[in-house]
Each structure stands twice: as C-alpha cells, then as structure tokens.
CSV table of C-alpha atoms in Angstrom, one decimal:
chain,number,residue,atom,x,y,z
A,16,MET,CA,0.0,0.0,0.0
A,17,LYS,CA,1.3,3.5,-0.9
A,18,LYS,CA,2.6,5.4,2.1
A,19,GLU,CA,0.8,8.6,2.8
A,20,ILE,CA,1.7,11.6,4.9
A,21,TYR,CA,-1.0,13.6,6.7
A,22,ILE,CA,-0.8,16.9,8.5
A,23,PHE,CA,-3.7,17.2,10.8
A,24,ALA,CA,-5.0,19.5,13.6
A,25,LEU,CA,-6.3,18.2,16.9
A,26,LEU,CA,-9.8,19.6,16.8
A,27,LEU,CA,-12.7,18.7,19.2
A,28,CYS,CA,-14.8,17.9,16.2
A,29,CYS,CA,-12.5,15.0,15.2
A,30,LEU,CA,-11.4,13.9,18.6
A,31,SER,CA,-14.8,13.3,20.1
A,32,ASN,CA,-13.3,11.5,23.1
A,33,ILE,CA,-9.9,10.7,24.4
A,34,SER,CA,-10.6,7.6,26.4
A,35,CYS,CA,-7.0,6.3,25.6
A,36,ALA,CA,-5.5,9.1,27.7
A,37,LYS,CA,-3.3,7.7,30.5
A,38,GLU,CA,-4.8,10.1,33.1
A,39,PRO,CA,-8.4,11.3,33.4
A,40,LEU,CA,-9.4,14.7,32.3
A,41,PRO,CA,-11.6,17.0,34.4
A,42,ASP,CA,-15.0,15.6,35.3
A,43,ASP,CA,-16.8,18.5,33.5
A,44,MET,CA,-15.0,17.7,30.2
A,45,LYS,CA,-17.9,16.4,28.2
A,46,PHE,CA,-17.9,15.5,24.5
A,47,ASP,CA,-20.8,15.3,22.2
A,48,ASP,CA,-21.6,11.8,20.8
A,49,HIS,CA,-19.7,11.3,17.5
A,50,PRO,CA,-20.2,8.3,15.2
A,51,ASP,CA,-16.5,7.9,14.6
A,52,ASN,CA,-13.9,6.6,17.0
A,53,PRO,CA,-11.1,9.3,17.1
A,54,ASP,CA,-8.5,6.5,16.9
A,55,SER,CA,-10.0,5.4,13.5
A,56,VAL,CA,-8.7,8.6,11.8
A,57,LEU,CA,-5.1,7.2,12.0
A,58,HIS,CA,-4.5,4.7,9.2
A,59,ASN,CA,-2.2,1.8,9.8
A,60,ASP,CA,0.0,2.5,6.8
A,61,SER,CA,0.3,6.2,7.3
A,62,LYS,CA,2.4,8.6,9.4
A,63,TYR,CA,1.1,11.9,10.8
A,64,ILE,CA,2.3,15.3,12.0
A,65,ALA,CA,0.2,16.7,14.8
A,66,VAL,CA,-0.3,20.5,14.8
A,67,PHE,CA,-1.2,22.8,17.8
A,68,GLY,CA,-2.2,26.4,17.1
A,69,ASP,CA,-1.7,29.2,19.6
A,70,ILE,CA,-1.9,27.3,22.9
A,71,GLN,CA,-1.5,30.5,24.9
A,72,ASN,CA,-4.8,30.3,26.8
A,73,TYR,CA,-4.1,26.7,28.0
A,74,PHE,CA,-1.9,28.2,30.7
A,75,THR,CA,-4.3,30.8,32.1
A,76,SER,CA,-5.9,28.4,34.5
A,77,SER,CA,-5.2,25.0,36.0
A,78,GLN,CA,-8.4,23.6,34.4
A,79,ASN,CA,-7.3,24.7,31.0
A,80,MET,CA,-3.9,23.0,31.4
A,81,GLN,CA,-5.6,19.7,31.9
A,82,TYR,CA,-7.1,20.0,28.4
A,83,TYR,CA,-3.6,20.6,26.9
A,84,LYS,CA,-2.2,17.7,28.9
A,85,GLY,CA,-5.0,15.4,27.7
A,86,SER,CA,-4.2,16.3,24.1
A,87,LEU,CA,-0.5,15.4,24.6
A,88,GLN,CA,-1.6,12.1,26.2
A,89,TRP,CA,-3.7,11.2,23.2
A,90,ILE,CA,-0.9,12.1,20.8
A,91,THR,CA,1.8,10.2,22.6
A,92,SER,CA,-0.5,7.2,23.0
A,93,HIS,CA,-0.3,7.0,19.2
A,94,ALA,CA,3.5,7.6,19.0
A,95,ASP,CA,3.8,4.7,16.5
A,96,LYS,CA,1.8,6.8,14.0
A,97,ILE,CA,2.5,10.4,15.0
A,98,SER,CA,6.0,11.4,14.2
A,99,PHE,CA,6.2,14.8,15.8
A,100,ILE,CA,4.2,17.8,17.0
A,101,LEU,CA,4.4,21.3,15.5
A,102,HIS,CA,3.1,24.5,17.2
A,103,THR,CA,2.4,27.7,15.3
A,104,GLY,CA,3.4,30.3,17.9
A,105,ASP,CA,2.0,32.1,21.0
A,106,VAL,CA,3.1,29.5,23.5
A,107,THR,CA,2.2,32.0,26.3
A,108,ASN,CA,-0.3,34.8,26.6
A,109,TYR,CA,1.9,37.3,28.5
A,110,ASN,CA,5.4,36.0,28.2
A,111,SER,CA,5.5,35.5,32.0
A,112,PRO,CA,7.9,33.1,33.6
A,113,GLY,CA,5.0,31.3,35.3
A,114,GLU,CA,3.3,30.6,31.9
A,115,TRP,CA,6.6,29.4,30.4
A,116,GLN,CA,7.3,27.1,33.4
A,117,ASN,CA,3.8,25.6,33.2
A,118,PHE,CA,4.3,25.0,29.5
A,119,TYR,CA,7.6,23.3,30.1
A,120,ASN,CA,6.5,21.2,33.0
A,121,ILE,CA,3.6,19.7,31.2
A,122,THR,CA,5.2,19.4,27.8
A,123,ALA,CA,8.7,18.1,28.5
A,124,PRO,CA,7.9,14.6,29.6
A,125,TYR,CA,5.9,13.9,26.4
A,126,THR,CA,8.7,15.2,24.2
A,127,ASN,CA,10.7,12.0,25.2
A,128,ILE,CA,8.0,10.1,23.3
A,129,VAL,CA,7.0,12.5,20.4
A,130,PRO,CA,9.3,15.4,19.6
A,131,PHE,CA,7.7,18.9,19.9
A,132,TYR,CA,8.7,22.0,17.9
A,133,THR,CA,7.4,25.5,18.0
A,134,CYS,CA,7.9,28.9,16.4
A,135,ILE,CA,7.7,32.2,18.4
A,136,GLY,CA,4.5,34.3,18.4
A,137,ASN,CA,3.9,37.9,19.3
A,138,HIS,CA,2.5,37.0,22.7
A,139,ASP,CA,5.9,35.3,23.5
A,140,TYR,CA,7.5,38.8,23.6
A,141,LEU,CA,7.0,41.4,26.3
A,142,CYS,CA,4.4,44.0,25.5
A,143,SER,CA,4.6,47.3,27.4
A,144,ALA,CA,2.7,50.5,26.7
A,145,PRO,CA,3.1,53.0,25.1
A,146,ASP,CA,5.3,50.9,22.7
A,147,PRO,CA,3.2,48.3,20.9
A,148,TRP,CA,5.8,45.6,21.5
A,149,ASN,CA,9.3,45.5,22.8
A,150,HIS,CA,12.4,44.2,21.1
A,151,ARG,CA,13.3,40.7,20.0
A,152,ASP,CA,15.3,40.0,23.1
A,153,SER,CA,12.3,40.6,25.4
A,154,THR,CA,11.3,36.9,25.4
A,155,HIS,CA,11.9,33.8,27.5
A,156,PHE,CA,11.3,31.6,24.4
A,157,SER,CA,14.8,30.1,24.1
A,158,GLU,CA,14.9,29.3,27.8
A,159,TYR,CA,11.9,26.9,27.6
A,160,VAL,CA,11.5,25.4,24.1
A,161,GLY,CA,14.8,23.6,23.7
A,162,PHE,CA,13.8,20.2,25.0
A,163,PRO,CA,16.8,17.8,25.4
A,164,SER,CA,15.1,15.1,23.3
A,165,THR,CA,14.6,17.5,20.3
A,166,VAL,CA,17.7,19.8,20.3
A,167,SER,CA,19.8,17.0,18.8
A,168,HIS,CA,17.6,17.2,15.7
A,169,ILE,CA,18.5,20.8,15.0
A,170,GLU,CA,21.0,21.1,12.1
A,171,ALA,CA,21.4,24.9,11.9
A,172,TYR,CA,20.8,27.9,14.1
A,173,TYR,CA,20.7,31.5,12.9
A,174,GLU,CA,22.0,32.5,16.4
A,175,SER,CA,23.7,30.1,18.7
A,176,GLY,CA,21.6,29.1,21.6
A,177,HIS,CA,18.4,30.7,20.2
A,178,PHE,CA,15.5,28.6,18.9
A,179,GLU,CA,13.6,31.4,17.0
A,180,ASN,CA,15.3,30.5,13.7
A,181,VAL,CA,16.4,26.9,13.3
A,182,LEU,CA,16.5,24.1,10.7
A,183,VAL,CA,15.4,20.8,12.1
A,184,HIS,CA,16.0,17.4,10.5
A,185,GLU,CA,13.2,14.9,11.3
A,186,GLU,CA,11.8,11.6,9.9
A,187,LEU,CA,8.3,10.4,9.2
A,188,PHE,CA,8.7,6.8,8.0
A,189,GLU,CA,12.1,5.3,8.8
A,190,GLY,CA,14.6,6.8,6.3
A,191,ASP,CA,11.9,9.3,5.0
A,192,ASP,CA,13.5,12.6,5.9
A,193,VAL,CA,11.7,15.9,6.4
A,194,TYR,CA,13.1,19.3,7.4
A,195,LEU,CA,11.4,21.9,9.5
A,196,LEU,CA,12.3,25.5,8.9
A,197,ILE,CA,11.3,27.5,11.9
A,198,LEU,CA,11.3,31.3,11.5
A,199,GLU,CA,10.8,34.2,14.0
A,200,LEU,CA,8.0,36.7,14.0
A,201,ASN,CA,8.3,39.1,11.1
A,202,PRO,CA,11.6,37.6,10.0
A,203,ARG,CA,14.5,40.0,9.6
A,204,ARG,CA,15.9,40.3,6.1
A,205,LEU,CA,19.2,38.6,7.1
A,206,VAL,CA,17.2,35.7,8.6
A,207,VAL,CA,15.4,35.2,5.3
A,208,GLU,CA,18.7,35.3,3.4
A,209,TRP,CA,20.1,32.8,5.9
A,210,ALA,CA,17.1,30.5,5.4
A,211,ASP,CA,17.3,30.8,1.6
A,212,SER,CA,20.9,29.8,1.6
A,213,LEU,CA,20.2,26.8,3.8
A,214,VAL,CA,17.3,25.4,1.8
A,215,LYS,CA,19.4,25.6,-1.4
A,216,THR,CA,21.9,23.2,0.1
A,217,ILE,CA,19.1,20.5,0.3
A,218,PRO,CA,17.3,20.9,-3.0
A,219,ASN,CA,15.8,17.4,-3.1
A,220,SER,CA,14.3,17.6,0.4
A,221,ASN,CA,10.8,18.1,1.8
A,222,ILE,CA,10.6,21.2,3.9
A,223,ILE,CA,7.8,22.5,6.1
A,224,LEU,CA,8.1,26.2,7.0
A,225,ILE,CA,6.6,27.3,10.4
A,226,THR,CA,6.2,30.9,11.3
A,227,HIS,CA,3.5,32.7,13.3
A,228,ARG,CA,2.1,35.8,11.6
A,229,TYR,CA,1.8,34.9,8.0
A,230,MET,CA,-1.9,34.8,6.8
A,231,THR,CA,-4.7,37.3,7.3
A,232,ALA,CA,-8.3,36.4,8.2
A,233,ASN,CA,-9.1,36.8,4.5
A,234,ALA,CA,-6.5,34.2,3.6
A,235,HIS,CA,-3.9,36.6,2.1
A,236,ARG,CA,-0.3,37.0,3.1
A,237,TYR,CA,0.5,39.9,5.4
A,238,THR,CA,2.1,42.8,3.6
A,239,ASN,CA,2.5,45.0,6.7
A,240,LEU,CA,4.4,44.7,10.0
A,241,LEU,CA,3.0,44.7,13.5
A,242,TYR,CA,4.4,44.1,17.0
A,243,ILE,CA,8.0,44.1,16.0
A,244,THR,CA,8.4,46.8,13.4
A,245,ASP,CA,12.1,47.6,13.3
A,246,THR,CA,13.7,48.4,9.9
A,247,ALA,CA,15.2,44.9,9.6
A,248,SER,CA,11.9,43.1,9.9
A,249,ARG,CA,10.0,41.8,6.8
A,250,PRO,CA,6.3,40.8,6.4
A,251,ALA,CA,4.9,37.5,5.1
A,252,GLN,CA,4.7,38.6,1.5
A,253,TYR,CA,8.5,39.3,1.5
A,254,VAL,CA,9.0,35.7,2.9
A,255,TRP,CA,7.0,34.3,0.1
A,256,ASP,CA,8.7,36.4,-2.6
A,257,ASN,CA,12.3,35.9,-1.4
A,258,LEU,CA,12.2,32.4,0.1
A,259,ILE,CA,9.2,30.2,-0.6
A,260,TYR,CA,8.5,31.1,-4.2
A,261,GLY,CA,11.9,30.3,-5.6
A,262,ASN,CA,12.6,27.1,-3.6
A,263,ASP,CA,10.6,24.1,-4.8
A,264,ASN,CA,11.6,22.0,-1.7
A,265,ILE,CA,9.5,24.2,0.6
A,266,ARG,CA,6.3,22.1,0.3
A,267,CYS,CA,4.0,23.9,2.7
A,268,VAL,CA,3.7,26.6,5.3
A,269,LEU,CA,2.1,26.4,8.8
A,270,CYS,CA,1.1,29.6,10.7
A,271,GLY,CA,-1.1,30.8,13.5
A,272,HIS,CA,-2.0,34.2,15.0
A,273,VAL,CA,-5.4,34.9,13.3
A,274,SER,CA,-8.3,34.0,15.6
A,275,SER,CA,-10.1,32.1,12.8
A,276,LEU,CA,-9.4,28.5,13.7
A,277,SER,CA,-8.3,27.3,10.3
A,278,ARG,CA,-7.9,28.3,6.7
A,279,VAL,CA,-5.7,27.5,3.7
A,280,LEU,CA,-4.1,29.6,1.0
A,281,TYR,CA,-2.9,27.8,-2.2
A,282,SER,CA,-0.3,29.5,-4.2
A,283,GLU,CA,1.8,28.5,-7.2
A,284,ASN,CA,5.6,28.7,-6.8
A,285,ALA,CA,8.2,29.4,-9.6
A,286,PHE,CA,8.2,25.8,-10.6
A,287,GLY,CA,4.5,25.4,-11.0
A,288,ARG,CA,4.0,23.6,-7.7
A,289,ILE,CA,1.0,24.5,-5.6
A,290,VAL,CA,2.1,25.3,-2.1
A,291,PRO,CA,-0.5,25.0,0.7
A,292,GLN,CA,-0.2,27.7,3.4
A,293,ILE,CA,-2.2,26.5,6.4
A,294,GLU,CA,-3.3,28.7,9.3
A,295,PHE,CA,-4.5,27.0,12.5
A,296,ASN,CA,-5.4,28.7,15.8
A,297,ILE,CA,-7.3,27.3,18.8
A,298,GLN,CA,-7.0,30.1,21.3
A,299,LYS,CA,-10.7,31.3,21.1
A,300,LEU,CA,-12.1,27.8,21.8
A,301,PRO,CA,-13.3,27.2,25.4
A,302,HIS,CA,-10.8,26.0,28.0
A,303,GLY,CA,-7.9,27.4,26.0
A,304,GLY,CA,-8.5,25.1,23.0
A,305,ASP,CA,-10.9,22.4,24.2
A,306,GLY,CA,-8.4,19.6,23.8
C-alpha cells in the first residue's frame, strides 16, 4: 500500500473522546456523541504530524492546562503513527515566567515520546505601553523550548543558543526525511537570506516552514508589519517572494496568529507547484483550546 503523509490538527470535532488518555481529564470535560472513534482517523500504513495552534490560553488556569495535557496524552499514546508535533506560535499569553514554566513542566515529559517544535509568536514577547511591542530580546522563548530530546535534531541555528530561527531534521517513516524550517515573528531580512541559503543546500528535500504571523483572516499573506516593526523586519509577502516562491523544496507553510481557527491559501511557486499555506489557531475555543 502506498505510504501517505498527513498533517492534521487536533480539533474537538474529530477527537470526540480521548478515552485512551493515560490520566483522566476534568469531570466536567464532556464530549458530544460522535459516530467515529477518534482513533480510527489514524490509518495503519500512514504517518502523521500533529499540529497545535496558539496554545497561549491553555496556561491561564489549572483547568485549561488539563485539556492541553489530555491532548498530549492522546498524541503520545499514538506515537507509533504520529512522528512529531508542531506548534504555530504564541506559546504563552503574556510571556510570563510562570506561563513558560507551566508549558515546560507539562510538555517536557511527552517530548521524550513524540518530539515537539514551536515557532515564536507575538505573545511570546514582552508587550509594554506605550510601545506596541518590545524588542526581540524581550522573550523567555529560548529558555523553555529547547527540550533535550529534540535539540539533537537541529541542524542549523541563525543565532547560537536561540531557537527562534532553526532548521530541524526529522523523519516520518524510517529513512523518510523531512526538514522543519522555523522562523521568527516578522523575520529579519538577514534571517530570510540565511534560510534561503540553507534550503538551497538540500534541494531534493521536503521542507515545512513554520512561522507565526503569515496569513490574514481573508487568507492573504500579510504585507504589513506589526508588534516588531524595526527596519530589519519583513512581512509575510516578503518571505513568500524571497524564500518560498523560488525554492521548490518548501512544500507547505504552517502559521497561526489569526483567531479564525483554520484556513488554507494555495499559491503556485516558480516551478508550478501548488504550495498550501495553512493557518491554525485554537485560542478562542473554550478551555484554551478544548483539547
């Protein structure tokens, strides 16, 4: 049987129960009846990538954190089929050490089973009035996202010891390589040039690009800057024009930020390939994401 690769989002509508979780979820966590067993969406001859979008509100209350933990339990109970987890930015809501520590404490044990990778979102920087957002160094991001079980998969850093811009080497099926190109919020021009030079060294690879603020609510690429607006920063359209469009090995883009749950933009690159650009964001669902 032909091997297939699926990227899927963990939505309440498809995971109508998580009875396979190793620990019980809160008593008030009720699911509507659904005709399908959520485990049945995972085909035996396929491998999957799980995607979380904007998990920031999972860490605003202890009850919400249980929903996040339940999702990780479900994913890792299917580690034979789910190769790794990607998150599209906004790990925290306020970039507070407490939120970061909660994220790390819950997530770290599961990364020993299924690797977890995230890009940085605007809420992962410090916001202080009257300035709309502070500088790139106003974040705890790199202190909490470099899990020991996943750091070994990073092949290139833009800045040593920083995880905002990295190239990760992963596998789906054994021997079936995939690269994850993780880029910062409003990537700087030099970051885009660094990424372009990297992907050109692996022309026959499959690359997934993950960045936070990329697609608008109308499914267009951002042409403006927000949050970090220094002269070095570039909007999503610049990333498309100067990185994605001319590199046929970038097969899709994942992003978050917009509170619209999910949408897809299909664009043709310079080689005639249709590149799906997928936005996913769960932050407005109840309980921080509803598991």
